[in-house]
mmCIF file of C-alpha atoms and ligand atoms in Angstrom:
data_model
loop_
_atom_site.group_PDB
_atom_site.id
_atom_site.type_symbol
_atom_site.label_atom_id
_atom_site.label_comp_id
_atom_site.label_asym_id
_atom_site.label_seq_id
_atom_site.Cartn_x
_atom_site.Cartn_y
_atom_site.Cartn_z
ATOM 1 C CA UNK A 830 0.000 0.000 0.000
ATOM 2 C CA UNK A 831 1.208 3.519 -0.384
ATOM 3 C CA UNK A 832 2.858 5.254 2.517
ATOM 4 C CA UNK A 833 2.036 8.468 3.073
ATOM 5 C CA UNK A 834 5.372 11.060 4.948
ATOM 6 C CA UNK A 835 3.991 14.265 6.251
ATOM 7 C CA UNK A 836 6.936 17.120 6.414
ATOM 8 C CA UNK A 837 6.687 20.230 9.049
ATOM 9 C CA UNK A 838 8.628 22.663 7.783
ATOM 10 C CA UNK A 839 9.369 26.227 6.017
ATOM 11 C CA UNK A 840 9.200 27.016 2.215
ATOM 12 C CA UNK A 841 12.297 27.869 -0.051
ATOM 13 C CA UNK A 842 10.784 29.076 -3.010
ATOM 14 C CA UNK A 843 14.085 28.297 -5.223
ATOM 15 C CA UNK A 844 12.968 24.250 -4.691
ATOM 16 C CA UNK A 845 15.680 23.793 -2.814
ATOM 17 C CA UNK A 846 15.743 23.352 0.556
ATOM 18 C CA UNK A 847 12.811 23.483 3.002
ATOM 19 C CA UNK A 848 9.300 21.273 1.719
ATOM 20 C CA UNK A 849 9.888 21.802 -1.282
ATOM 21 C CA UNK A 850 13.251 19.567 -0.696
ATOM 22 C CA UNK A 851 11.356 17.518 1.442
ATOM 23 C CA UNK A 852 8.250 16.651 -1.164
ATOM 24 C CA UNK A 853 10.663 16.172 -3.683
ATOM 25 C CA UNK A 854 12.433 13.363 -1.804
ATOM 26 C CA UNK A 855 9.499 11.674 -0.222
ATOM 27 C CA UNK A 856 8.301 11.423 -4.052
ATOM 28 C CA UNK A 857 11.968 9.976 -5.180
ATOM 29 C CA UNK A 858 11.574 7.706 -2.258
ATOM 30 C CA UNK A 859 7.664 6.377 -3.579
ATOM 31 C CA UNK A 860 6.377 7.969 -0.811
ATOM 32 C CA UNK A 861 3.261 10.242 -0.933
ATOM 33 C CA UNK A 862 4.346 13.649 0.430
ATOM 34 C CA UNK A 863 1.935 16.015 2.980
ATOM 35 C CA UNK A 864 3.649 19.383 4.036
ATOM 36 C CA UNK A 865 2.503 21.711 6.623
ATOM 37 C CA UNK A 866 3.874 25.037 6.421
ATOM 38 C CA UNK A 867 5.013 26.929 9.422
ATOM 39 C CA UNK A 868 6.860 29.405 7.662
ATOM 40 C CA UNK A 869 7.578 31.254 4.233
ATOM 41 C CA UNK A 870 11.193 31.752 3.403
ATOM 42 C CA UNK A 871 12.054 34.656 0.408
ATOM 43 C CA UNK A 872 15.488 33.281 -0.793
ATOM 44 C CA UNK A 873 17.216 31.979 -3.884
ATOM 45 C CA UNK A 874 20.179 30.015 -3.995
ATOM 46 C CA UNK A 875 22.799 33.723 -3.781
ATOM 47 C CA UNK A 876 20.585 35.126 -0.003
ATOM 48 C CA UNK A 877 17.884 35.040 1.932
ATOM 49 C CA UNK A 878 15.955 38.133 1.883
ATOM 50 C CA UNK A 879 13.259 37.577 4.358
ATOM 51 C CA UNK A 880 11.663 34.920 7.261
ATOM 52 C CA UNK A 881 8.107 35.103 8.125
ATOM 53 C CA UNK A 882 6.325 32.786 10.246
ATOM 54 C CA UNK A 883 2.832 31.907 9.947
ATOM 55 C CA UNK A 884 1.056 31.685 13.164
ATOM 56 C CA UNK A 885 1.525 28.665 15.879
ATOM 57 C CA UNK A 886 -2.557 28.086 15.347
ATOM 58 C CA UNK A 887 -2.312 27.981 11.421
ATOM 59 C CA UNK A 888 0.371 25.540 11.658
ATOM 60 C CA UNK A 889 -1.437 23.318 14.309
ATOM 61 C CA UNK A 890 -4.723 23.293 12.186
ATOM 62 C CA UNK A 891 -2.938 22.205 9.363
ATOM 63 C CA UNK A 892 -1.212 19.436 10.749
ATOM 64 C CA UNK A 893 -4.889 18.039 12.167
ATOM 65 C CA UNK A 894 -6.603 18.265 9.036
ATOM 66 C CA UNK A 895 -3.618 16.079 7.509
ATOM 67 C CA UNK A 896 -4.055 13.294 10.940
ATOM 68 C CA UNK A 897 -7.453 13.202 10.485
ATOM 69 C CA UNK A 898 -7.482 12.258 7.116
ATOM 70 C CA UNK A 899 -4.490 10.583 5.473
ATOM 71 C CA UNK A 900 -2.509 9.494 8.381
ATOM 72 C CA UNK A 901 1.375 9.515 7.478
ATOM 73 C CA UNK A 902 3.389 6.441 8.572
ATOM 74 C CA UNK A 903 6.151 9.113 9.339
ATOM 75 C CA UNK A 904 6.901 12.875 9.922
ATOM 76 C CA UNK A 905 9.203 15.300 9.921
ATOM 77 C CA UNK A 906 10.281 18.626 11.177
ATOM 78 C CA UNK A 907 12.476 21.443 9.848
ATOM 79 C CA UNK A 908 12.941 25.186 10.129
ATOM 80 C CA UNK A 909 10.319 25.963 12.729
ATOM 81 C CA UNK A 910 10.982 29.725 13.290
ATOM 82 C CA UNK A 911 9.967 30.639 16.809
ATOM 83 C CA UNK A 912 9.306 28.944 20.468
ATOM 84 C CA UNK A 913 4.993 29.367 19.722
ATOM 85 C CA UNK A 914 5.429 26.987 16.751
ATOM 86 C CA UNK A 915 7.846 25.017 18.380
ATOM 87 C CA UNK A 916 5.316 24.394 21.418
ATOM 88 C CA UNK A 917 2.288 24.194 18.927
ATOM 89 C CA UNK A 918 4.114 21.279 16.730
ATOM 90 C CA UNK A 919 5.541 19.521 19.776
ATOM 91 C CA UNK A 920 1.802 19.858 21.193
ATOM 92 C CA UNK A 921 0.612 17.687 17.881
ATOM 93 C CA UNK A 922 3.143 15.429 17.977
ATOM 94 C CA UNK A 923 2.267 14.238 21.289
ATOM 95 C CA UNK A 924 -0.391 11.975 19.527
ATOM 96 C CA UNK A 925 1.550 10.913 16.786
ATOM 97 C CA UNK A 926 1.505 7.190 16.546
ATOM 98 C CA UNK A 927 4.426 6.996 14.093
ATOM 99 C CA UNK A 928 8.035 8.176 13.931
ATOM 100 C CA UNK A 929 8.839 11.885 14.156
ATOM 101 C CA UNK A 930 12.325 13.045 12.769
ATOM 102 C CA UNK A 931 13.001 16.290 13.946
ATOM 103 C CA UNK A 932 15.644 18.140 11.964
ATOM 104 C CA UNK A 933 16.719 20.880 14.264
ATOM 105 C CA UNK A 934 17.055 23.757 11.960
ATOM 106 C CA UNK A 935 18.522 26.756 12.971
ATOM 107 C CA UNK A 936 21.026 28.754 11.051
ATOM 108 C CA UNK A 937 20.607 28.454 6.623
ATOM 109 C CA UNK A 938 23.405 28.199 4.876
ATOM 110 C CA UNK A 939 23.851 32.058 4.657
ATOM 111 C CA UNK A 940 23.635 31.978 8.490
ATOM 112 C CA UNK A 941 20.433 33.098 8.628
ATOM 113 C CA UNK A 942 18.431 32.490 11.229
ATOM 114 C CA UNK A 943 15.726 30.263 10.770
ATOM 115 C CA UNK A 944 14.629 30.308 14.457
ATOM 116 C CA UNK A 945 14.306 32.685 16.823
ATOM 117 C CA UNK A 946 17.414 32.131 20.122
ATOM 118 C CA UNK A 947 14.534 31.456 22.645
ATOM 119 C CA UNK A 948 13.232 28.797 20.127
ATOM 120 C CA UNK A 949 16.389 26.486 21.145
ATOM 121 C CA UNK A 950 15.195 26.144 24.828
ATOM 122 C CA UNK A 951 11.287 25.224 23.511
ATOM 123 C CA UNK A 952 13.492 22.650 21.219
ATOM 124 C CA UNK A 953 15.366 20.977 23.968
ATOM 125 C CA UNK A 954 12.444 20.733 26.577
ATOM 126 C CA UNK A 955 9.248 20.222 24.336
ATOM 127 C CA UNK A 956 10.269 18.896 20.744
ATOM 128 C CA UNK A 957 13.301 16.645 21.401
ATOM 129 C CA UNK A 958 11.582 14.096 23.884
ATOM 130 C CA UNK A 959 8.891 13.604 21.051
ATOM 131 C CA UNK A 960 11.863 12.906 18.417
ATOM 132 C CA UNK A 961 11.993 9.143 17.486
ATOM 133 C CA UNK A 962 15.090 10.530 15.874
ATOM 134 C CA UNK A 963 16.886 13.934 16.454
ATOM 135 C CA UNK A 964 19.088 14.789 13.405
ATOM 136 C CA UNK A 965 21.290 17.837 14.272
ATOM 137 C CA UNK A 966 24.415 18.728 12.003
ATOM 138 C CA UNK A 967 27.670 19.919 14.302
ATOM 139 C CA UNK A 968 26.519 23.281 15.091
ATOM 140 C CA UNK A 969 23.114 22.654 16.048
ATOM 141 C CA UNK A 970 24.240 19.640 18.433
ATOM 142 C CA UNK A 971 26.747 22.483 19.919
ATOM 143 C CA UNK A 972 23.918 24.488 20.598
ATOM 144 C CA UNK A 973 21.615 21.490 21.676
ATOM 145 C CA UNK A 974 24.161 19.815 23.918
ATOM 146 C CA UNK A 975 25.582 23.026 25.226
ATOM 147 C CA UNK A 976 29.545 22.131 24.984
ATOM 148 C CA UNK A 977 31.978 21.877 21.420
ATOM 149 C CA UNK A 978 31.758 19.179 18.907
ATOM 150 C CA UNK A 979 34.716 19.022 16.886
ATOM 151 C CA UNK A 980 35.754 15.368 16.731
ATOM 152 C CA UNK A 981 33.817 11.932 16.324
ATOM 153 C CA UNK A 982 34.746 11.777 19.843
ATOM 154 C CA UNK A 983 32.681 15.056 20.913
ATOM 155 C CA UNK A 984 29.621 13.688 18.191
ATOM 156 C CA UNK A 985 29.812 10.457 20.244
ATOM 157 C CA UNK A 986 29.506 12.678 23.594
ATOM 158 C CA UNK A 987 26.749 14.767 22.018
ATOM 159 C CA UNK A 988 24.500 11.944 20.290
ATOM 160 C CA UNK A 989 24.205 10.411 23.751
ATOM 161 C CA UNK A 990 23.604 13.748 25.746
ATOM 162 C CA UNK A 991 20.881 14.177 23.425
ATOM 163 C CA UNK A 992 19.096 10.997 24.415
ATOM 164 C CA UNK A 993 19.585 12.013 27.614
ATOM 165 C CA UNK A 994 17.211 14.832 26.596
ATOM 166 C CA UNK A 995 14.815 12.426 25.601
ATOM 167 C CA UNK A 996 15.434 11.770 21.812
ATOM 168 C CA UNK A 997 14.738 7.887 20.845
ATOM 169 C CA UNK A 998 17.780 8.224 18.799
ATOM 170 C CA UNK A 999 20.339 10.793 17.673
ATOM 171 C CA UNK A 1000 22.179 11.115 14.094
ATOM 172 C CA UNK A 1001 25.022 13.951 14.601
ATOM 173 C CA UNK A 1002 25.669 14.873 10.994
ATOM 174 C CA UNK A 1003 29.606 15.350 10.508
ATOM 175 C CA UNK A 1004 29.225 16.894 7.260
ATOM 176 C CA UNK A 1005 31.284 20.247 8.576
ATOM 177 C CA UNK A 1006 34.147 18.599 9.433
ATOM 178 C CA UNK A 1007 37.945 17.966 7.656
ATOM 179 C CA UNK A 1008 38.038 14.747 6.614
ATOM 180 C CA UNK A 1009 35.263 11.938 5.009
ATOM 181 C CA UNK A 1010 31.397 13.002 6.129
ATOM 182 C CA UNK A 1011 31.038 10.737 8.997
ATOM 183 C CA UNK A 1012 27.883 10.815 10.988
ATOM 184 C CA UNK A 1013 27.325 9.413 14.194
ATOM 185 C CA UNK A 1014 24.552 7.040 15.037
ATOM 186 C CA UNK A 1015 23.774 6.485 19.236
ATOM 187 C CA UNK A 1016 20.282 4.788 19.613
ATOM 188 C CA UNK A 1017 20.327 4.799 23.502
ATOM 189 C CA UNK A 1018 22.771 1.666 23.456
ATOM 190 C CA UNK A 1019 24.974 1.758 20.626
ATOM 191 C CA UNK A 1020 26.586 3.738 18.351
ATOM 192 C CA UNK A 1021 27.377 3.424 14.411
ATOM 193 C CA UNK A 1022 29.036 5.626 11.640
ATOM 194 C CA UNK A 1023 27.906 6.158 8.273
ATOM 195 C CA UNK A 1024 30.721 7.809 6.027
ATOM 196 C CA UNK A 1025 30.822 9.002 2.630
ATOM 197 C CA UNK A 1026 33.353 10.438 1.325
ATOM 198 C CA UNK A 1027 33.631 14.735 0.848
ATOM 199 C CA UNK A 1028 32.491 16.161 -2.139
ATOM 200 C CA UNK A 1029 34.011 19.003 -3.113
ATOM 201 C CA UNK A 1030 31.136 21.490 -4.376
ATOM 202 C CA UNK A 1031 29.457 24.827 -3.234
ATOM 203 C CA UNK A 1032 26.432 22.897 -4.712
ATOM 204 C CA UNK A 1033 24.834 21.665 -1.007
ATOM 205 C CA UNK A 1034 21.646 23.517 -0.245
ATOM 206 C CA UNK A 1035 19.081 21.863 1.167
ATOM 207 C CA UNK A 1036 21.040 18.562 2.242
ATOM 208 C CA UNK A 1037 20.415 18.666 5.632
ATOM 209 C CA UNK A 1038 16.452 18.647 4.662
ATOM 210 C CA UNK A 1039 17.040 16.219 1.775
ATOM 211 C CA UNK A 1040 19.470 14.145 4.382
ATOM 212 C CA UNK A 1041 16.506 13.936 6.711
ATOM 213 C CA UNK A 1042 13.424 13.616 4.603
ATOM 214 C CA UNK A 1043 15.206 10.601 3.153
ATOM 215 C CA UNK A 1044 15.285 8.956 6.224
ATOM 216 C CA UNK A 1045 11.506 10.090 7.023
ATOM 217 C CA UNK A 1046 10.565 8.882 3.570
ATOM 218 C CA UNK A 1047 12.608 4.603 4.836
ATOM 219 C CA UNK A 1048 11.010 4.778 8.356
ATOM 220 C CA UNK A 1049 7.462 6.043 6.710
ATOM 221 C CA UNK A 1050 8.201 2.364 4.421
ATOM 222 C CA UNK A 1051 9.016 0.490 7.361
ATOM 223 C CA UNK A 1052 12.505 -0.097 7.385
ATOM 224 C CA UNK A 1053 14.120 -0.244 10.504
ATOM 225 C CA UNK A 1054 16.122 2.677 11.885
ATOM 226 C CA UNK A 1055 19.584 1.502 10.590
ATOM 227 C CA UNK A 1056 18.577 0.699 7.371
ATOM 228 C CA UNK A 1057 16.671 3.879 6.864
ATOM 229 C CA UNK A 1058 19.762 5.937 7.836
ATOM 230 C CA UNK A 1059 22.629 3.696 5.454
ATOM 231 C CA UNK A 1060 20.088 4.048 2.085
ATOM 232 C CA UNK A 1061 19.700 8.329 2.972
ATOM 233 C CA UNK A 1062 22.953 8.629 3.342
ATOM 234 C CA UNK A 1063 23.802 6.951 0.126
ATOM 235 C CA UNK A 1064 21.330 9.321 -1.397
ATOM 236 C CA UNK A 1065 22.205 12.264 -0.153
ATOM 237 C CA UNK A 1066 25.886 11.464 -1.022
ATOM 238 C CA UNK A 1067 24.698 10.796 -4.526
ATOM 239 C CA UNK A 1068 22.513 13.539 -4.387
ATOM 240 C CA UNK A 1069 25.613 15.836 -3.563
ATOM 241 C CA UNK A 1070 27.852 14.507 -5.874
ATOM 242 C CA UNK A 1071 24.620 14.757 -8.949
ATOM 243 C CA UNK A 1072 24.422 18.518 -8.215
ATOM 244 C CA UNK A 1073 22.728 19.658 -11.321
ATOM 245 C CA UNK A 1074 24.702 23.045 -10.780
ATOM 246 C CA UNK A 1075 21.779 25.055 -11.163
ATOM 247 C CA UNK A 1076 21.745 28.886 -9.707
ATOM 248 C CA UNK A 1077 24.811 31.585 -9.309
ATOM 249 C CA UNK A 1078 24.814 30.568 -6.030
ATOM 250 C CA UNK A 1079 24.865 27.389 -3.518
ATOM 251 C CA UNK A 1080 22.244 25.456 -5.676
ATOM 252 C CA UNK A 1081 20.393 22.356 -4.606
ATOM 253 C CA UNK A 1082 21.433 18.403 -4.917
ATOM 254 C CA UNK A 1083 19.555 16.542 -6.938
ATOM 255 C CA UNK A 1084 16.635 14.914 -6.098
ATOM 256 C CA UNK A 1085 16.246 12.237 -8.914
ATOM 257 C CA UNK A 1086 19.847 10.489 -7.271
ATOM 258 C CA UNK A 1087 19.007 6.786 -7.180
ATOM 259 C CA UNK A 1088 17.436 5.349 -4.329
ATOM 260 C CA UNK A 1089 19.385 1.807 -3.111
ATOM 261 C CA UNK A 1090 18.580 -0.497 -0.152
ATOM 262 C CA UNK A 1091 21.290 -2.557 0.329
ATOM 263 C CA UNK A 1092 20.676 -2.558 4.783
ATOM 264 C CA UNK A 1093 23.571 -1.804 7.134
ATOM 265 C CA UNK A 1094 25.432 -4.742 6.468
ATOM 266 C CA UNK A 1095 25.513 -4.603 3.061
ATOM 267 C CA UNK A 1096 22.720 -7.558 2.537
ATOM 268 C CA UNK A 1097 20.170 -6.073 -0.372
ATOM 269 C CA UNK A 1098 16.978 -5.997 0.897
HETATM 270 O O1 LIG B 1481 18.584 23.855 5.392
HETATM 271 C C1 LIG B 1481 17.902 24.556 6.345
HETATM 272 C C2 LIG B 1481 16.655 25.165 5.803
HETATM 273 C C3 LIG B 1481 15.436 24.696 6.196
HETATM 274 N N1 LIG B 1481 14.273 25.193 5.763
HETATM 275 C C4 LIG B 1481 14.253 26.215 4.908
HETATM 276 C C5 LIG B 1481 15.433 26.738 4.452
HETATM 277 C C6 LIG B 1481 16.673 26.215 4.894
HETATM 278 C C7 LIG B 1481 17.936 26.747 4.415
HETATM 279 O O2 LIG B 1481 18.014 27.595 3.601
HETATM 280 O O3 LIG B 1481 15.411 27.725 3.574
HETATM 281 C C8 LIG B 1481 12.953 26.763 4.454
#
């Protein structure tokens, strides 16, 4: 039967990052997409011009119509904006009945902000215990876990400080640092790493919400945890290194990279 992903997250006009990253995956992934909007984004792939956030009430209505109609087998959250929506989507998901990845967007590529400081706290105490996985890159789990991560070491540290915080499971993305892109797995007992190697391309907006819908879009198909993380990172790594070098400035991955299940352990399922 068809799965159905719902995504919770802000609008990028340019198609690149935000739902419009997120639809676009779900759809590569052959699952039906659903997007509530909690914010509009003006941007192209050279700035962001503009943030504005729709109201915590608009958001919340939206998400209800979508439960009480075509229920998703997974969601998703990404730029949220402010603490209000942050408290009005964590509100939701306390009835969800299927696996919430919650992206924690804060900073665009540009470093703009795509929430507001006093958002982080709402994030930590409200959203994060409802996250069946918590998918922050190295400066978000900084902010989240309150000390430096620099090393696989300090992603180690941070992954399982964050499911201290109540997170199911953590993925610290490793994306930002020297070396291959190694993330860190910690699912309240073990760890695991997922590399791929760097790409070298200013061609990466949108990854982190491409990185995480793609796991939204294996859980939402049942696949187990481990599985769903190996196949998104092969297709965001693919996705990167496709980069249909589209705009004057960082333009998106692309989102027709193949999509392979070949498990953790390298058994095709
Ligand atoms: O990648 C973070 C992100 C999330 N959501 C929206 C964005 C961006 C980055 O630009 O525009 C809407």
């Amino acid at each position: 039967m068809l799965r159905a992903a719902l995504t919770i997250a802000g609008s990028d006009p340019s198609g690149g990052a935000g739902i419009q990253a997120d639809l676009k995956t779900f759809h590569q992934f052959g699952v039906y997409g659903q997007a509530a909007l909690t914010l509009l984004t003006v941007q192209n792939t050279v700035t962001v011009e503009r943030v504005e956030c729709l109201s915590p009430g608009l958001v919340a209505q939206q998400i209800n119509a979508v439960l009480a109609d075509i229920r998703p087998s997974a969601a998703k959250t990404g730029a949220l904006g402010n603490k209000a929506i942050v408290e009005a989507v964590a509100a939701a998901a306390e009835f969800f009945d299927f696996p919430l990845v919650v992206d924690p967007v804060m900073i665009s590529k540009h470093g703009v902000p795509m929430v507001a400081d006093e958002a982080r706290l709402a994030i930590r105490e409200h959203l994060i215990p409802r996250a069946f996985l918590l998918t922050p890159n190295l400066s978000e789990a900084e902010a989240l876990a309150g000390f430096e991560v620099r090393s696989i070491d300090a992603m180690r540290q941070a992954a399982r400080r964050l499911c201290e915080l109540g997170a199911r499971a953590v993925l610290v993305k490793g994306g930002h640092l020297s070396g291959s892109a190694t993330d860190v797995l910690f699912d309240g007992r073990a760890f695991r790493e997922f590399r791929a190697g760097r790409v070298d391309t200013k061609h990466t907006h949108g990854t982190g919400c491409t990185y995480s819908a793609a796991i939204a879009a294996g859980l939402a198909l049942g696949r187990p945890l481990e599985d769903a993380v190996a196949s998104a990172k092969r297709f965001i790594d693919a996705a990167i290194r496709g980069n249909p070098g589209l705009g004057r400035g960082s333009g998106p991955v692309d989102h027709w990279a193949k999509v392979e299940w070949t498990g953790v352990n390298g058994a095709f399922a």
